Amino acid sequence: MNNNLLELISITQSFTKDDHSTQKILDNVTLKLKPNEIVAILGKSGSGKSTLLRIIAGFVKPVKGKVILNKKPAFCDRCDISMIFQTFALFPWLTVFENVELGLKSFNISEYERRKRALEAIDMIGLDGFESAYPKELSGGMKQRVGFARALVLRPEILLMDEAFSALDVLTANTLKNDFLDLWSSGKTQMQSVVLVTHSIEEAVTMADRVLILSSNPGRIVSELAITLPRLRDVQSMEFRTMVDKIYALMVSAYEKPPLPISNKQKAIVGNIDQKIHLSVNELIGSIEALSASPYKGSANLSELSKIFHINNMGEILHIVGALQILNFANVTSESIKLNKHGKFFFTSSLEDRKKMLAQHLFDNIPLASYICEILHQRLDHKAPLSRFKTQLEDTLSSEDATITLKSIIGLGRYAEIFSYDDNKKIFSLDNPTA
């Protein structure tokens, strides 16, 4: 018997870019949401996680596919669904009570009932006594509690959470997560299911009954994993850490793209300049130094990287790991990362030797870096505009990916002194054109 609360059937979403070409965000996504479950959606930036939530909420209509809510086709007006955003988005001129009550004014509800429900939601989320306070008087955690109350006052069957805890400090976020899970277990609300988007694997394992992993460009569900650990979950337990490790391995396998063989790279400089990379100089140096420190000494499990790098965003961690592998400073498996001889030598080298080493690794492993320098050497004035390379990258990459890749190459290339870049004029040039 079909008891699904919500069904997404073959959802595809795309947007038109400035050049009138189409960028596919989601491709053939099918999802079934059952009553009494929390589902977490994990994926890197650009995987379409937030777009998927907005389709569920009715904010965005998919170009293909169906949304079925309570066994009926769902249209834009979905009063059974509420959403909590990463940014608090409170109206600064309204009090806590007025912010919470505001959503009810769209419905045919008496003033008495609106007041009653708003006060109940405020009390339920732990803000009793702050009804007359304005947002400027509240901490970040309290502002997000207002966001929760504003969503719950509508008495939704399905609650959507778009990185609802990511703007908060760790302690505040953990407190709010625990309070929400207590509320979920108490049965005091009409919530039947929750869908949350997060970059944090630990958050997903802490909160969810089921985890879905999205690939990117376009977003597809590539893995699904049930979390059967009893609540409240002990983040230090072996079972919890094992589940985190398993999801890390699935994430790496979902995004891992082996680099071109070294022997082919220089033969294909122009043809492969669209290789994506997302890494700053600080991330390069900081990650190698952190991995080289005791007790890791160059090797660590992927699940430890959040602690080692002091980064909670799983997408950022995967970007760093992928870039270290592409630059040939580390070897990566589905479970671990290990600095190779180049990464270890980089750690022990002087500043000048690090610059020279990075320059060589950029030329050997990043076709775009070689291509930019080749163009600069060919031109009489040894200059080229950023737009020239961005336009070329956008033939195969999204505008966002092209921008991020160029920003990474600019930072790494300037540090390695293979070219100069004027950020005001957006122009590449050679420091030493005769070199």
PDB file of C-alpha atoms in Angstrom, residues 46-280:
ATOM      1  CA  GLY A  46      25.700  23.369  -7.187  1.00  0.00           C
ATOM      2  CA  SER A  47      24.090  19.964  -6.748  1.00  0.00           C
ATOM      3  CA  GLY A  48      20.587  21.460  -6.706  1.00  0.00           C
ATOM      4  CA  LYS A  49      19.733  20.745  -3.054  1.00  0.00           C
ATOM      5  CA  SER A  50      18.087  24.099  -2.394  1.00  0.00           C
ATOM      6  CA  THR A  51      16.371  24.051  -5.782  1.00  0.00           C
ATOM      7  CA  LEU A  52      14.870  20.678  -4.889  1.00  0.00           C
ATOM      8  CA  LEU A  53      13.480  22.083  -1.632  1.00  0.00           C
ATOM      9  CA  ARG A  54      11.974  25.040  -3.465  1.00  0.00           C
ATOM     10  CA  ILE A  55      10.262  22.694  -5.907  1.00  0.00           C
ATOM     11  CA  ILE A  56       8.798  20.740  -2.974  1.00  0.00           C
ATOM     12  CA  ALA A  57       7.648  23.988  -1.363  1.00  0.00           C
ATOM     13  CA  GLY A  58       6.014  25.181  -4.579  1.00  0.00           C
ATOM     14  CA  PHE A  59       8.278  28.213  -4.993  1.00  0.00           C
ATOM     15  CA  VAL A  60       9.653  26.864  -8.277  1.00  0.00           C
ATOM     16  CA  LYS A  61       7.931  24.805 -10.941  1.00  0.00           C
ATOM     17  CA  PRO A  62      10.049  22.019 -12.489  1.00  0.00           C
ATOM     18  CA  VAL A  63      10.433  21.895 -16.254  1.00  0.00           C
ATOM     19  CA  LYS A  64       9.645  18.168 -16.114  1.00  0.00           C
ATOM     20  CA  GLY A  65       8.216  15.774 -13.565  1.00  0.00           C
ATOM     21  CA  LYS A  66       5.453  15.710 -10.976  1.00  0.00           C
ATOM     22  CA  VAL A  67       5.064  16.607  -7.317  1.00  0.00           C
ATOM     23  CA  ILE A  68       2.461  14.451  -5.541  1.00  0.00           C
ATOM     24  CA  LEU A  69       1.339  15.576  -2.072  1.00  0.00           C
ATOM     25  CA  ASN A  70      -1.046  13.332  -0.126  1.00  0.00           C
ATOM     26  CA  LYS A  71      -1.614  11.297  -3.317  1.00  0.00           C
ATOM     27  CA  LYS A  72      -2.774  14.377  -5.255  1.00  0.00           C
ATOM     28  CA  PRO A  73      -0.868  16.540  -7.760  1.00  0.00           C
ATOM     29  CA  ALA A  74       0.556  19.519  -5.882  1.00  0.00           C
ATOM     30  CA  PHE A  75       0.450  23.025  -7.273  1.00  0.00           C
ATOM     31  CA  CYS A  76       2.021  26.276  -6.133  1.00  0.00           C
ATOM     32  CA  ASP A  77      -0.185  26.973  -3.108  1.00  0.00           C
ATOM     33  CA  ARG A  78       1.029  24.368  -0.598  1.00  0.00           C
ATOM     34  CA  CYS A  79      -0.179  25.395   2.849  1.00  0.00           C
ATOM     35  CA  ASP A  80       0.757  21.964   4.240  1.00  0.00           C
ATOM     36  CA  ILE A  81       4.461  22.751   3.801  1.00  0.00           C
ATOM     37  CA  SER A  82       6.644  25.265   5.654  1.00  0.00           C
ATOM     38  CA  MET A  83      10.276  26.164   5.103  1.00  0.00           C
ATOM     39  CA  ILE A  84      13.097  27.387   7.343  1.00  0.00           C
ATOM     40  CA  PHE A  85      15.962  29.193   5.636  1.00  0.00           C
ATOM     41  CA  GLN A  86      19.664  29.574   6.354  1.00  0.00           C
ATOM     42  CA  THR A  87      19.287  33.336   6.713  1.00  0.00           C
ATOM     43  CA  PHE A  88      16.829  34.360   9.396  1.00  0.00           C
ATOM     44  CA  ALA A  89      14.973  36.808   7.086  1.00  0.00           C
ATOM     45  CA  LEU A  90      13.057  38.478   9.909  1.00  0.00           C
ATOM     46  CA  PHE A  91      11.337  41.797   9.367  1.00  0.00           C
ATOM     47  CA  PRO A  92      13.353  44.187  11.574  1.00  0.00           C
ATOM     48  CA  TRP A  93      10.405  46.541  12.170  1.00  0.00           C
ATOM     49  CA  LEU A  94       8.204  43.736  13.523  1.00  0.00           C
ATOM     50  CA  THR A  95       8.371  42.172  16.979  1.00  0.00           C
ATOM     51  CA  VAL A  96       8.902  38.459  17.546  1.00  0.00           C
ATOM     52  CA  PHE A  97       5.151  37.996  17.922  1.00  0.00           C
ATOM     53  CA  GLU A  98       4.390  39.987  14.757  1.00  0.00           C
ATOM     54  CA  ASN A  99       7.008  38.093  12.718  1.00  0.00           C
ATOM     55  CA  VAL A 100       5.530  34.757  13.801  1.00  0.00           C
ATOM     56  CA  GLU A 101       1.918  35.833  13.289  1.00  0.00           C
ATOM     57  CA  LEU A 102       2.516  37.367   9.862  1.00  0.00           C
ATOM     58  CA  GLY A 103       2.212  34.143   7.867  1.00  0.00           C
ATOM     59  CA  LEU A 104      -1.250  33.465   9.268  1.00  0.00           C
ATOM     60  CA  LYS A 105      -2.618  36.714   7.838  1.00  0.00           C
ATOM     61  CA  SER A 106      -2.738  35.124   4.391  1.00  0.00           C
ATOM     62  CA  PHE A 107      -5.411  32.707   5.603  1.00  0.00           C
ATOM     63  CA  ASN A 108      -8.999  33.141   6.681  1.00  0.00           C
ATOM     64  CA  ILE A 109      -8.188  32.962  10.391  1.00  0.00           C
ATOM     65  CA  SER A 110      -9.657  35.187  13.080  1.00  0.00           C
ATOM     66  CA  GLU A 111      -7.437  37.591  14.998  1.00  0.00           C
ATOM     67  CA  TYR A 112      -8.074  35.610  18.190  1.00  0.00           C
ATOM     68  CA  GLU A 113      -6.985  32.348  16.553  1.00  0.00           C
ATOM     69  CA  ARG A 114      -3.918  34.001  14.992  1.00  0.00           C
ATOM     70  CA  ARG A 115      -2.837  35.320  18.377  1.00  0.00           C
ATOM     71  CA  LYS A 116      -3.430  31.982  20.071  1.00  0.00           C
ATOM     72  CA  ARG A 117      -1.445  30.025  17.489  1.00  0.00           C
ATOM     73  CA  ALA A 118       1.418  32.527  17.401  1.00  0.00           C
ATOM     74  CA  LEU A 119       1.794  32.447  21.190  1.00  0.00           C
ATOM     75  CA  GLU A 120       1.676  28.636  21.173  1.00  0.00           C
ATOM     76  CA  ALA A 121       4.443  28.477  18.545  1.00  0.00           C
ATOM     77  CA  ILE A 122       6.586  31.005  20.421  1.00  0.00           C
ATOM     78  CA  ASP A 123       6.220  29.036  23.645  1.00  0.00           C
ATOM     79  CA  MET A 124       6.844  25.721  21.892  1.00  0.00           C
ATOM     80  CA  ILE A 125      10.173  26.871  20.467  1.00  0.00           C
ATOM     81  CA  GLY A 126      11.410  28.356  23.755  1.00  0.00           C
ATOM     82  CA  LEU A 127      10.910  32.085  23.171  1.00  0.00           C
ATOM     83  CA  ASP A 128       8.273  32.737  25.815  1.00  0.00           C
ATOM     84  CA  GLY A 129       8.945  36.189  27.271  1.00  0.00           C
ATOM     85  CA  PHE A 130      10.428  37.610  24.055  1.00  0.00           C
ATOM     86  CA  GLU A 131       7.134  38.267  22.246  1.00  0.00           C
ATOM     87  CA  SER A 132       7.631  42.053  22.212  1.00  0.00           C
ATOM     88  CA  ALA A 133      11.353  41.985  21.391  1.00  0.00           C
ATOM     89  CA  TYR A 134      12.650  43.190  18.017  1.00  0.00           C
ATOM     90  CA  PRO A 135      15.144  41.166  15.933  1.00  0.00           C
ATOM     91  CA  LYS A 136      18.004  43.568  16.744  1.00  0.00           C
ATOM     92  CA  GLU A 137      17.649  42.553  20.400  1.00  0.00           C
ATOM     93  CA  LEU A 138      18.095  38.838  19.673  1.00  0.00           C
ATOM     94  CA  SER A 139      21.138  36.608  19.267  1.00  0.00           C
ATOM     95  CA  GLY A 140      21.589  34.513  16.117  1.00  0.00           C
ATOM     96  CA  GLY A 141      20.220  31.424  17.832  1.00  0.00           C
ATOM     97  CA  MET A 142      17.147  33.267  19.072  1.00  0.00           C
ATOM     98  CA  LYS A 143      16.530  34.760  15.620  1.00  0.00           C
ATOM     99  CA  GLN A 144      16.540  31.275  14.127  1.00  0.00           C
ATOM    100  CA  ARG A 145      14.129  30.133  16.828  1.00  0.00           C
ATOM    101  CA  VAL A 146      11.789  32.843  15.543  1.00  0.00           C
ATOM    102  CA  GLY A 147      12.262  31.306  12.087  1.00  0.00           C
ATOM    103  CA  PHE A 148      11.244  27.911  13.479  1.00  0.00           C
ATOM    104  CA  ALA A 149       8.195  29.394  15.236  1.00  0.00           C
ATOM    105  CA  ARG A 150       7.200  31.232  12.061  1.00  0.00           C
ATOM    106  CA  ALA A 151       7.253  27.928  10.154  1.00  0.00           C
ATOM    107  CA  LEU A 152       5.532  25.854  12.841  1.00  0.00           C
ATOM    108  CA  VAL A 153       2.706  28.341  13.410  1.00  0.00           C
ATOM    109  CA  LEU A 154       1.291  27.226  10.049  1.00  0.00           C
ATOM    110  CA  ARG A 155       1.008  23.678  11.444  1.00  0.00           C
ATOM    111  CA  PRO A 156       2.647  22.074   8.403  1.00  0.00           C
ATOM    112  CA  GLU A 157       2.623  18.375   7.668  1.00  0.00           C
ATOM    113  CA  ILE A 158       6.049  18.685   6.041  1.00  0.00           C
ATOM    114  CA  LEU A 159       8.826  20.946   7.305  1.00  0.00           C
ATOM    115  CA  LEU A 160      11.668  21.883   4.951  1.00  0.00           C
ATOM    116  CA  MET A 161      14.984  23.058   6.395  1.00  0.00           C
ATOM    117  CA  ASP A 162      17.524  24.686   4.067  1.00  0.00           C
ATOM    118  CA  GLU A 163      20.807  24.638   6.026  1.00  0.00           C
ATOM    119  CA  ALA A 164      18.861  25.959   8.991  1.00  0.00           C
ATOM    120  CA  PHE A 165      21.796  25.651  11.416  1.00  0.00           C
ATOM    121  CA  SER A 166      24.751  26.673   9.239  1.00  0.00           C
ATOM    122  CA  ALA A 167      24.691  30.382  10.160  1.00  0.00           C
ATOM    123  CA  LEU A 168      24.998  29.590  13.884  1.00  0.00           C
ATOM    124  CA  ASP A 169      28.027  28.862  16.022  1.00  0.00           C
ATOM    125  CA  VAL A 170      28.581  25.192  16.851  1.00  0.00           C
ATOM    126  CA  LEU A 171      27.295  25.322  20.434  1.00  0.00           C
ATOM    127  CA  THR A 172      24.146  27.263  19.527  1.00  0.00           C
ATOM    128  CA  ALA A 173      23.490  25.028  16.522  1.00  0.00           C
ATOM    129  CA  ASN A 174      23.822  21.847  18.589  1.00  0.00           C
ATOM    130  CA  THR A 175      21.471  23.207  21.256  1.00  0.00           C
ATOM    131  CA  LEU A 176      18.854  24.135  18.667  1.00  0.00           C
ATOM    132  CA  LYS A 177      19.185  20.752  16.929  1.00  0.00           C
ATOM    133  CA  ASN A 178      18.631  18.908  20.199  1.00  0.00           C
ATOM    134  CA  ASP A 179      15.649  21.106  21.090  1.00  0.00           C
ATOM    135  CA  PHE A 180      14.148  20.488  17.658  1.00  0.00           C
ATOM    136  CA  LEU A 181      14.625  16.717  17.952  1.00  0.00           C
ATOM    137  CA  ASP A 182      12.957  16.816  21.377  1.00  0.00           C
ATOM    138  CA  LEU A 183      10.043  18.715  19.823  1.00  0.00           C
ATOM    139  CA  TRP A 184       9.880  16.228  16.932  1.00  0.00           C
ATOM    140  CA  SER A 185       9.747  13.287  19.328  1.00  0.00           C
ATOM    141  CA  SER A 186       7.195  14.934  21.638  1.00  0.00           C
ATOM    142  CA  GLY A 187       4.328  14.857  19.138  1.00  0.00           C
ATOM    143  CA  LYS A 188       3.328  18.416  20.073  1.00  0.00           C
ATOM    144  CA  THR A 189       3.292  19.551  16.445  1.00  0.00           C
ATOM    145  CA  GLN A 190       1.435  18.400  13.355  1.00  0.00           C
ATOM    146  CA  MET A 191       4.680  17.699  11.504  1.00  0.00           C
ATOM    147  CA  GLN A 192       4.648  14.303   9.866  1.00  0.00           C
ATOM    148  CA  SER A 193       7.935  14.536   7.981  1.00  0.00           C
ATOM    149  CA  VAL A 194      11.022  16.723   7.693  1.00  0.00           C
ATOM    150  CA  VAL A 195      13.343  17.240   4.727  1.00  0.00           C
ATOM    151  CA  LEU A 196      16.600  18.970   5.570  1.00  0.00           C
ATOM    152  CA  VAL A 197      19.425  20.127   3.329  1.00  0.00           C
ATOM    153  CA  THR A 198      22.866  20.242   4.899  1.00  0.00           C
ATOM    154  CA  HIS A 199      26.569  20.327   4.082  1.00  0.00           C
ATOM    155  CA  SER A 200      27.400  18.538   7.334  1.00  0.00           C
ATOM    156  CA  ILE A 201      27.546  14.749   7.355  1.00  0.00           C
ATOM    157  CA  GLU A 202      27.580  14.762  11.169  1.00  0.00           C
ATOM    158  CA  GLU A 203      24.387  16.835  11.196  1.00  0.00           C
ATOM    159  CA  ALA A 204      22.717  14.434   8.777  1.00  0.00           C
ATOM    160  CA  VAL A 205      23.650  11.386  10.875  1.00  0.00           C
ATOM    161  CA  THR A 206      22.559  13.159  14.074  1.00  0.00           C
ATOM    162  CA  MET A 207      19.119  14.095  12.801  1.00  0.00           C
ATOM    163  CA  ALA A 208      18.014  11.936   9.895  1.00  0.00           C
ATOM    164  CA  ASP A 209      16.362   8.562   9.439  1.00  0.00           C
ATOM    165  CA  ARG A 210      17.467   8.475   5.818  1.00  0.00           C
ATOM    166  CA  VAL A 211      20.231  10.229   3.867  1.00  0.00           C
ATOM    167  CA  LEU A 212      20.167  10.994   0.139  1.00  0.00           C
ATOM    168  CA  ILE A 213      23.340  12.012  -1.695  1.00  0.00           C
ATOM    169  CA  LEU A 214      23.100  14.237  -4.768  1.00  0.00           C
ATOM    170  CA  SER A 215      25.713  14.390  -7.494  1.00  0.00           C
ATOM    171  CA  SER A 216      26.291  17.769  -9.121  1.00  0.00           C
ATOM    172  CA  ASN A 217      26.061  19.336 -12.585  1.00  0.00           C
ATOM    173  CA  PRO A 218      23.330  18.155 -12.812  1.00  0.00           C
ATOM    174  CA  GLY A 219      21.965  16.934  -9.505  1.00  0.00           C
ATOM    175  CA  ARG A 220      20.945  13.286  -9.374  1.00  0.00           C
ATOM    176  CA  ILE A 221      20.308  11.012  -6.400  1.00  0.00           C
ATOM    177  CA  VAL A 222      23.310   8.682  -6.526  1.00  0.00           C
ATOM    178  CA  SER A 223      23.110   7.068  -3.070  1.00  0.00           C
ATOM    179  CA  GLU A 224      20.540   6.438  -0.347  1.00  0.00           C
ATOM    180  CA  LEU A 225      21.333   5.242   3.159  1.00  0.00           C
ATOM    181  CA  ALA A 226      19.081   4.413   6.124  1.00  0.00           C
ATOM    182  CA  ILE A 227      20.221   5.670   9.545  1.00  0.00           C
ATOM    183  CA  THR A 228      18.923   3.175  12.093  1.00  0.00           C
ATOM    184  CA  LEU A 229      20.815   4.411  15.161  1.00  0.00           C
ATOM    185  CA  PRO A 230      18.556   5.058  18.170  1.00  0.00           C
ATOM    186  CA  ARG A 231      18.012   8.649  19.293  1.00  0.00           C
ATOM    187  CA  LEU A 232      19.535  10.546  21.006  1.00  0.00           C
ATOM    188  CA  ARG A 233      22.660   9.653  19.062  1.00  0.00           C
ATOM    189  CA  ASP A 234      26.086   9.636  20.645  1.00  0.00           C
ATOM    190  CA  VAL A 235      28.428  11.405  18.222  1.00  0.00           C
ATOM    191  CA  GLN A 236      31.426   9.742  19.898  1.00  0.00           C
ATOM    192  CA  SER A 237      30.104   6.184  19.566  1.00  0.00           C
ATOM    193  CA  MET A 238      31.711   3.692  17.210  1.00  0.00           C
ATOM    194  CA  GLU A 239      28.374   3.170  15.417  1.00  0.00           C
ATOM    195  CA  PHE A 240      27.990   6.904  14.773  1.00  0.00           C
ATOM    196  CA  ARG A 241      31.561   7.311  13.481  1.00  0.00           C
ATOM    197  CA  THR A 242      31.178   4.224  11.273  1.00  0.00           C
ATOM    198  CA  MET A 243      28.076   5.731   9.676  1.00  0.00           C
ATOM    199  CA  VAL A 244      29.873   9.050   9.126  1.00  0.00           C
ATOM    200  CA  ASP A 245      32.812   7.220   7.514  1.00  0.00           C
ATOM    201  CA  LYS A 246      30.441   5.312   5.238  1.00  0.00           C
ATOM    202  CA  ILE A 247      28.752   8.499   4.019  1.00  0.00           C
ATOM    203  CA  TYR A 248      32.119  10.189   3.451  1.00  0.00           C
ATOM    204  CA  ALA A 249      33.130   7.240   1.276  1.00  0.00           C
ATOM    205  CA  LEU A 250      29.877   7.490  -0.700  1.00  0.00           C
ATOM    206  CA  MET A 251      30.372  11.239  -1.146  1.00  0.00           C
ATOM    207  CA  VAL A 252      33.907  10.822  -2.432  1.00  0.00           C
ATOM    208  CA  SER A 253      32.871   8.102  -4.893  1.00  0.00           C
ATOM    209  CA  ALA A 254      29.978  10.289  -6.075  1.00  0.00           C
ATOM    210  CA  TYR A 255      32.237  13.232  -6.922  1.00  0.00           C
ATOM    211  CA  GLU A 256      35.575  11.644  -7.638  1.00  0.00           C
ATOM    212  CA  LYS A 257      36.780  12.213 -11.173  1.00  0.00           C
ATOM    213  CA  PRO A 258      40.228  10.805 -11.894  1.00  0.00           C
ATOM    214  CA  PRO A 259      42.625  13.411 -13.290  1.00  0.00           C
ATOM    215  CA  LEU A 260      44.002  13.087 -16.785  1.00  0.00           C
ATOM    216  CA  PRO A 261      47.043  10.829 -17.044  1.00  0.00           C
ATOM    217  CA  ILE A 262      50.185  12.927 -16.722  1.00  0.00           C
ATOM    218  CA  SER A 263      51.466  11.825 -20.118  1.00  0.00           C
ATOM    219  CA  ASN A 264      48.364  13.179 -21.860  1.00  0.00           C
ATOM    220  CA  LYS A 265      48.021  16.518 -20.147  1.00  0.00           C
ATOM    221  CA  GLN A 266      50.411  18.620 -22.154  1.00  0.00           C
ATOM    222  CA  LYS A 267      49.027  17.072 -25.350  1.00  0.00           C
ATOM    223  CA  ALA A 268      45.564  18.299 -24.396  1.00  0.00           C
ATOM    224  CA  ILE A 269      46.190  21.690 -22.829  1.00  0.00           C
ATOM    225  CA  VAL A 270      43.515  23.571 -24.756  1.00  0.00           C
ATOM    226  CA  GLY A 271      41.031  20.716 -24.791  1.00  0.00           C
ATOM    227  CA  ASN A 272      41.023  20.287 -21.022  1.00  0.00           C
ATOM    228  CA  ILE A 273      41.179  23.805 -19.634  1.00  0.00           C
ATOM    229  CA  ASP A 274      37.665  23.290 -18.270  1.00  0.00           C
ATOM    230  CA  GLN A 275      38.958  21.129 -15.400  1.00  0.00           C
ATOM    231  CA  LYS A 276      37.276  22.498 -12.258  1.00  0.00           C
ATOM    232  CA  ILE A 277      39.325  23.395  -9.212  1.00  0.00           C
ATOM    233  CA  HIS A 278      38.216  25.116  -6.004  1.00  0.00           C
ATOM    234  CA  LEU A 279      41.184  25.959  -3.764  1.00  0.00           C
ATOM    235  CA  SER A 280      42.769  29.042  -2.236  1.00  0.00           C
TER     236      SER A 280
END
